[in-house]
Amino acid sequence: MVQSKKLILVVAICVLLFLIPKKQNSTSVTANTVSTSKQQNSLFNLAYLSPISSRDSIMDSLLSVGKLFIGRPYRSRVYNSWPLDCSGFAAYLYSLFGYDLPRASPAQALLGQKVAMDSLKRGDLMFFKGRNSHSTGVGHTTIFYKAAHDTIYFLHSSSSGIKIDKLNGYAYYTSRYLFSKRMNLDQLKRVPVDKLAIARLDSALKKMQSNGGNRTTSVGHATTTQNTISPDGKYYIIKKGDSLYAISQKFGTTVDTLCSLNGIKKTSLLSIGQKIRIK
């Protein structure tokens, strides 16, 4: 009986000794998780260091990085010769995660599998005609962001800058929408992630943010422009990169209407800081 009690005591001590290191390891893991979470604010960590295991995780991170550029103008130069047109923006974001997309929209549209509108997932590419609505070819690439209340939202580099737009209720896009595709990541060519380039990009973005941040901000489901619209909503202040066409698309009007409201011609030059009537 005494021997049996001694055996039980020995087993109990062994169990305790086994559990103590486990508890310490758990604490260590928790600390590392918190530390990693804090590091996620950095573009470098989002794009290069994050342990990613699923397509959904990759696309979530890709869109998180993409949103950092909201407000940047079309074809802006962040560093070197970064291409900020529509297809270049999509290709660049995919490249941050080691996936090679063609540079042009028509070539991108040849890849992947077609996806119905009601089956879209974050990161799927949505393809549209270009400015000519009578064309049958692909001329514009966007990245599906989310669907909410029967409305489709996508992230893209447009003529008025990088922003999140909605498909539903916007005649310009609904009349030009062609189809959507989901890229098969296993079939895409892999490219080495440029660690130095991402570090430079991270530094450039932080510098831009410290100099005043984005000129547009994502609010709720849409993107609104700050300090460029009069309180009564009737006037718009011209900023760098604006054109009558871009302004007409931004506010759901036409170039002819803008010209009529402001007594100007389609060929009139716009000046930064100039106030024009939009309603």
Short mmCIF file of C-alpha atoms in Angstrom, two decimals:
data_model
loop_
_atom_site.label_atom_id
_atom_site.label_comp_id
_atom_site.label_asym_id
_atom_site.label_seq_id
_atom_site.Cartn_x
_atom_site.Cartn_y
_atom_site.Cartn_z
CA MET A 1 0.00 0.00 0.00
CA VAL A 2 2.84 2.35 0.94
CA GLN A 3 4.64 1.52 -2.27
CA SER A 4 1.46 2.21 -4.23
CA LYS A 5 1.15 5.66 -2.62
CA LYS A 6 4.80 6.39 -3.40
CA LEU A 7 4.23 5.40 -7.03
CA ILE A 8 1.21 7.71 -7.27
CA LEU A 9 3.24 10.55 -5.76
CA VAL A 10 6.09 10.04 -8.25
CA VAL A 11 3.67 10.03 -11.18
CA ALA A 12 2.02 13.22 -9.90
CA ILE A 13 5.39 14.98 -9.62
CA CYS A 14 6.33 13.91 -13.16
CA VAL A 15 3.05 15.25 -14.50
CA LEU A 16 3.64 18.61 -12.77
CA LEU A 17 7.17 18.82 -14.12
CA PHE A 18 5.84 18.10 -17.60
CA LEU A 19 3.14 20.77 -17.40
CA ILE A 20 5.30 23.64 -16.13
CA PRO A 21 7.40 24.03 -19.30
CA LYS A 22 4.24 23.79 -21.37
CA LYS A 23 2.77 26.75 -19.52
CA GLN A 24 5.94 28.75 -20.07
CA ASN A 25 5.92 27.91 -23.76
CA SER A 26 2.28 28.98 -23.99
CA THR A 27 3.19 32.34 -22.45
CA SER A 28 6.06 32.69 -24.89
CA VAL A 29 3.79 31.92 -27.84
CA THR A 30 1.23 34.47 -26.63
CA ALA A 31 3.92 37.13 -26.33
CA ASN A 32 5.18 36.36 -29.82
CA THR A 33 1.63 36.55 -31.17
CA VAL A 34 1.10 40.00 -29.63
CA SER A 35 4.46 41.16 -30.98
CA THR A 36 3.62 39.86 -34.46
CA SER A 37 0.22 41.51 -34.33
CA LYS A 38 1.81 44.89 -33.59
CA GLN A 39 4.14 44.45 -36.54
CA GLN A 40 1.25 43.97 -38.96
CA ASN A 41 0.89 47.74 -39.27
CA SER A 42 3.94 47.67 -41.52
CA LEU A 43 3.44 47.06 -45.22
CA PHE A 44 6.71 45.13 -45.21
CA ASN A 45 5.36 42.63 -42.68
CA LEU A 46 1.99 42.36 -44.39
CA ALA A 47 3.50 41.55 -47.74
CA TYR A 48 6.62 39.63 -46.88
CA LEU A 49 6.82 38.27 -43.35
CA SER A 50 3.25 37.29 -42.51
CA PRO A 51 2.76 33.50 -42.34
CA ILE A 52 0.08 32.99 -45.01
CA SER A 53 -1.42 29.58 -45.64
CA SER A 54 -4.67 30.06 -47.55
CA ARG A 55 -5.89 31.96 -50.60
CA ASP A 56 -8.39 33.91 -48.48
CA SER A 57 -5.59 35.04 -46.16
CA ILE A 58 -3.45 36.11 -49.10
CA MET A 59 -6.29 38.10 -50.66
CA ASP A 60 -7.19 39.74 -47.33
CA SER A 61 -3.59 40.86 -46.90
CA LEU A 62 -3.36 41.93 -50.55
CA LEU A 63 -6.40 44.19 -50.15
CA SER A 64 -5.09 45.53 -46.84
CA VAL A 65 -1.93 46.61 -48.63
CA GLY A 66 -3.93 47.97 -51.58
CA LYS A 67 -6.05 50.19 -49.33
CA LEU A 68 -2.91 51.96 -48.16
CA PHE A 69 -2.75 53.58 -51.59
CA ILE A 70 -6.28 55.02 -51.60
CA GLY A 71 -6.02 58.64 -52.71
CA ARG A 72 -2.81 58.22 -54.68
CA PRO A 73 -3.18 59.61 -58.21
CA TYR A 74 -3.27 57.51 -61.37
CA ARG A 75 0.27 56.71 -62.61
CA SER A 76 1.85 58.30 -59.55
CA ARG A 77 5.53 57.56 -58.91
CA VAL A 78 5.90 56.20 -55.42
CA TYR A 79 9.40 54.93 -56.02
CA ASN A 80 11.35 54.07 -59.14
CA SER A 81 8.82 53.52 -61.95
CA TRP A 82 5.99 51.82 -60.11
CA PRO A 83 3.06 51.45 -62.56
CA LEU A 84 -0.13 52.81 -61.06
CA ASP A 85 -2.56 52.35 -63.92
CA CYS A 86 -5.38 49.83 -63.40
CA SER A 87 -3.70 46.62 -64.52
CA GLY A 88 -0.31 47.71 -63.19
CA PHE A 89 -1.81 48.28 -59.75
CA ALA A 90 -3.34 44.78 -59.69
CA ALA A 91 -0.16 43.16 -61.00
CA TYR A 92 1.96 45.02 -58.47
CA LEU A 93 -0.17 43.96 -55.50
CA TYR A 94 -0.03 40.32 -56.61
CA SER A 95 3.74 40.57 -57.03
CA LEU A 96 4.14 41.66 -53.40
CA PHE A 97 2.99 38.18 -52.48
CA GLY A 98 5.16 36.43 -55.04
CA TYR A 99 2.64 35.95 -57.86
CA ASP A 100 3.30 37.07 -61.42
CA LEU A 101 0.36 38.64 -63.27
CA PRO A 102 0.70 39.99 -66.82
CA ARG A 103 1.08 43.76 -67.00
CA ALA A 104 -1.88 44.45 -69.35
CA SER A 105 -5.62 44.01 -68.68
CA PRO A 106 -6.36 41.88 -71.80
CA ALA A 107 -3.60 39.44 -70.85
CA GLN A 108 -4.81 39.25 -67.24
CA ALA A 109 -8.32 38.47 -68.49
CA LEU A 110 -7.05 35.34 -70.26
CA LEU A 111 -6.04 33.73 -66.96
CA GLY A 112 -8.08 32.12 -64.20
CA GLN A 113 -11.64 30.84 -64.11
CA LYS A 114 -14.77 32.91 -64.67
CA VAL A 115 -16.79 33.67 -61.55
CA ALA A 116 -20.47 34.64 -61.37
CA MET A 117 -21.27 37.98 -59.77
CA ASP A 118 -22.92 36.33 -56.76
CA SER A 119 -19.91 34.07 -56.16
CA LEU A 120 -17.14 36.68 -56.09
CA LYS A 121 -14.44 36.40 -53.42
CA ARG A 122 -12.06 39.06 -52.18
CA GLY A 123 -9.16 39.49 -54.58
CA ASP A 124 -11.00 38.26 -57.69
CA LEU A 125 -10.34 40.42 -60.74
CA MET A 126 -13.26 42.23 -62.38
CA PHE A 127 -12.85 43.26 -66.01
CA PHE A 128 -14.49 46.13 -67.86
CA LYS A 129 -14.44 47.76 -71.26
CA GLY A 130 -12.31 50.87 -71.59
CA ARG A 131 -13.69 54.36 -72.09
CA ASN A 132 -15.38 53.27 -75.31
CA SER A 133 -18.54 51.52 -74.16
CA HIS A 134 -19.08 50.11 -77.66
CA SER A 135 -15.82 48.18 -77.55
CA THR A 136 -15.88 44.45 -76.90
CA GLY A 137 -12.35 44.18 -75.55
CA VAL A 138 -11.06 44.34 -71.98
CA GLY A 139 -9.76 47.78 -71.11
CA HIS A 140 -9.90 48.05 -67.32
CA THR A 141 -9.00 45.84 -64.34
CA THR A 142 -10.40 46.16 -60.81
CA ILE A 143 -10.05 44.01 -57.68
CA PHE A 144 -13.22 42.81 -55.97
CA TYR A 145 -13.33 44.22 -52.43
CA LYS A 146 -16.66 43.13 -50.97
CA ALA A 147 -20.40 42.83 -51.48
CA ALA A 148 -22.77 44.49 -49.02
CA HIS A 149 -26.52 45.08 -49.22
CA ASP A 150 -26.62 43.85 -52.83
CA THR A 151 -23.88 46.28 -53.80
CA ILE A 152 -20.53 45.29 -55.31
CA TYR A 153 -17.44 47.25 -54.24
CA PHE A 154 -14.06 47.08 -55.96
CA LEU A 155 -10.62 48.60 -55.46
CA HIS A 156 -8.91 50.04 -58.52
CA SER A 157 -6.67 52.70 -60.00
CA SER A 158 -9.02 55.00 -61.89
CA SER A 159 -8.51 58.22 -63.83
CA SER A 160 -9.31 60.09 -60.62
CA GLY A 161 -6.91 58.07 -58.46
CA ILE A 162 -6.88 54.87 -56.45
CA LYS A 163 -10.17 54.33 -54.65
CA ILE A 164 -12.96 51.94 -53.80
CA ASP A 165 -15.92 52.30 -56.18
CA LYS A 166 -19.26 50.55 -56.39
CA LEU A 167 -20.68 48.79 -59.42
CA ASN A 168 -24.40 48.93 -58.71
CA GLY A 169 -26.20 52.13 -59.61
CA TYR A 170 -23.24 53.59 -61.48
CA ALA A 171 -24.08 53.56 -65.18
CA TYR A 172 -20.50 54.13 -66.29
CA TYR A 173 -19.37 50.81 -64.83
CA THR A 174 -22.53 48.74 -65.28
CA SER A 175 -22.53 49.54 -69.00
CA ARG A 176 -18.89 48.45 -69.32
CA TYR A 177 -18.73 45.40 -67.06
CA LEU A 178 -17.65 42.25 -68.93
CA PHE A 179 -16.85 39.43 -66.49
CA SER A 180 -14.86 38.46 -63.40
CA LYS A 181 -12.16 35.85 -62.91
CA ARG A 182 -10.49 34.11 -59.98
CA MET A 183 -6.78 33.62 -60.40
CA ASN A 184 -5.57 30.11 -59.63
CA LEU A 185 -2.59 30.88 -57.41
CA ASP A 186 -1.15 27.40 -57.90
CA GLN A 187 -0.99 27.98 -61.65
CA LEU A 188 0.43 31.49 -61.58
CA LYS A 189 4.14 31.85 -62.15
CA ARG A 190 5.95 32.50 -58.88
CA VAL A 191 8.34 35.42 -58.62
CA PRO A 192 10.79 36.18 -55.82
CA VAL A 193 9.48 38.86 -53.49
CA ASP A 194 11.73 41.91 -53.67
CA LYS A 195 12.47 42.49 -49.99
CA LEU A 196 14.39 45.71 -50.65
CA ALA A 197 11.67 47.10 -52.93
CA ILE A 198 8.98 46.47 -50.32
CA ALA A 199 11.11 48.16 -47.66
CA ARG A 200 11.47 51.21 -49.94
CA LEU A 201 7.75 51.22 -50.62
CA ASP A 202 6.98 50.99 -46.90
CA SER A 203 9.28 53.95 -46.26
CA ALA A 204 7.72 55.96 -49.09
CA LEU A 205 4.19 55.37 -47.81
CA LYS A 206 5.12 56.38 -44.27
CA LYS A 207 6.70 59.56 -45.63
CA MET A 208 3.56 60.37 -47.63
CA GLN A 209 1.40 59.79 -44.55
CA SER A 210 3.60 62.05 -42.41
CA ASN A 211 3.28 64.78 -45.05
CA GLY A 212 -0.47 64.94 -44.77
CA GLY A 213 -1.71 61.46 -45.60
CA ASN A 214 -4.07 60.45 -48.35
CA ARG A 215 -6.16 63.07 -50.05
CA THR A 216 -9.13 60.74 -50.00
CA THR A 217 -10.44 58.53 -47.24
CA SER A 218 -12.52 55.38 -47.34
CA VAL A 219 -15.66 56.05 -45.33
CA GLY A 220 -18.07 53.16 -44.84
CA HIS A 221 -18.48 51.60 -48.26
CA ALA A 222 -17.39 54.44 -50.52
CA THR A 223 -14.54 56.89 -50.99
CA THR A 224 -15.05 60.59 -50.33
CA THR A 225 -12.75 63.48 -51.19
CA GLN A 226 -11.65 65.78 -48.37
CA ASN A 227 -11.46 69.56 -48.66
CA THR A 228 -12.30 69.57 -52.38
CA ILE A 229 -16.09 70.02 -52.27
CA SER A 230 -17.88 73.14 -51.05
CA PRO A 231 -20.18 72.80 -48.02
CA ASP A 232 -23.27 73.14 -50.25
CA GLY A 233 -21.97 70.38 -52.54
CA LYS A 234 -22.26 72.57 -55.63
CA TYR A 235 -18.59 73.33 -56.26
CA TYR A 236 -15.44 71.26 -56.61
CA ILE A 237 -11.85 72.48 -56.20
CA ILE A 238 -9.47 71.26 -58.87
CA LYS A 239 -6.53 69.17 -57.66
CA LYS A 240 -3.50 67.76 -59.43
CA GLY A 241 -4.35 65.20 -62.09
CA ASP A 242 -7.99 66.29 -62.54
CA SER A 243 -9.67 66.53 -65.93
CA LEU A 244 -13.22 67.41 -66.94
CA TYR A 245 -13.80 63.78 -67.87
CA ALA A 246 -12.49 62.47 -64.53
CA ILE A 247 -14.59 65.00 -62.61
CA SER A 248 -17.72 64.10 -64.60
CA GLN A 249 -17.23 60.41 -63.77
CA LYS A 250 -16.57 61.15 -60.11
CA PHE A 251 -19.82 63.07 -59.69
CA GLY A 252 -22.05 61.16 -62.09
CA THR A 253 -22.48 63.94 -64.62
CA THR A 254 -21.17 64.71 -68.13
CA VAL A 255 -18.44 66.90 -69.58
CA ASP A 256 -21.06 68.85 -71.55
CA THR A 257 -22.97 69.60 -68.33
CA LEU A 258 -19.81 70.80 -66.57
CA CYS A 259 -18.95 73.04 -69.51
CA SER A 260 -22.46 74.49 -69.54
CA LEU A 261 -22.49 75.14 -65.78
CA ASN A 262 -19.11 76.89 -65.88
CA GLY A 263 -19.20 78.60 -69.26
CA ILE A 264 -16.09 76.80 -70.45
CA LYS A 265 -15.10 74.61 -73.40
CA LYS A 266 -14.05 70.97 -73.42
CA THR A 267 -10.55 72.10 -74.35
CA SER A 268 -10.29 74.60 -71.49
CA LEU A 269 -7.29 74.20 -69.22
CA LEU A 270 -7.93 73.55 -65.53
CA SER A 271 -5.80 75.08 -62.80
CA ILE A 272 -5.04 73.51 -59.41
CA GLY A 273 -7.15 75.33 -56.82
CA GLN A 274 -9.72 76.46 -59.39
CA LYS A 275 -13.34 76.15 -58.26
CA ILE A 276 -15.86 74.77 -60.74
CA ARG A 277 -19.56 74.14 -60.39
CA ILE A 278 -20.66 70.51 -60.48
CA LYS A 279 -24.40 70.91 -59.82
#
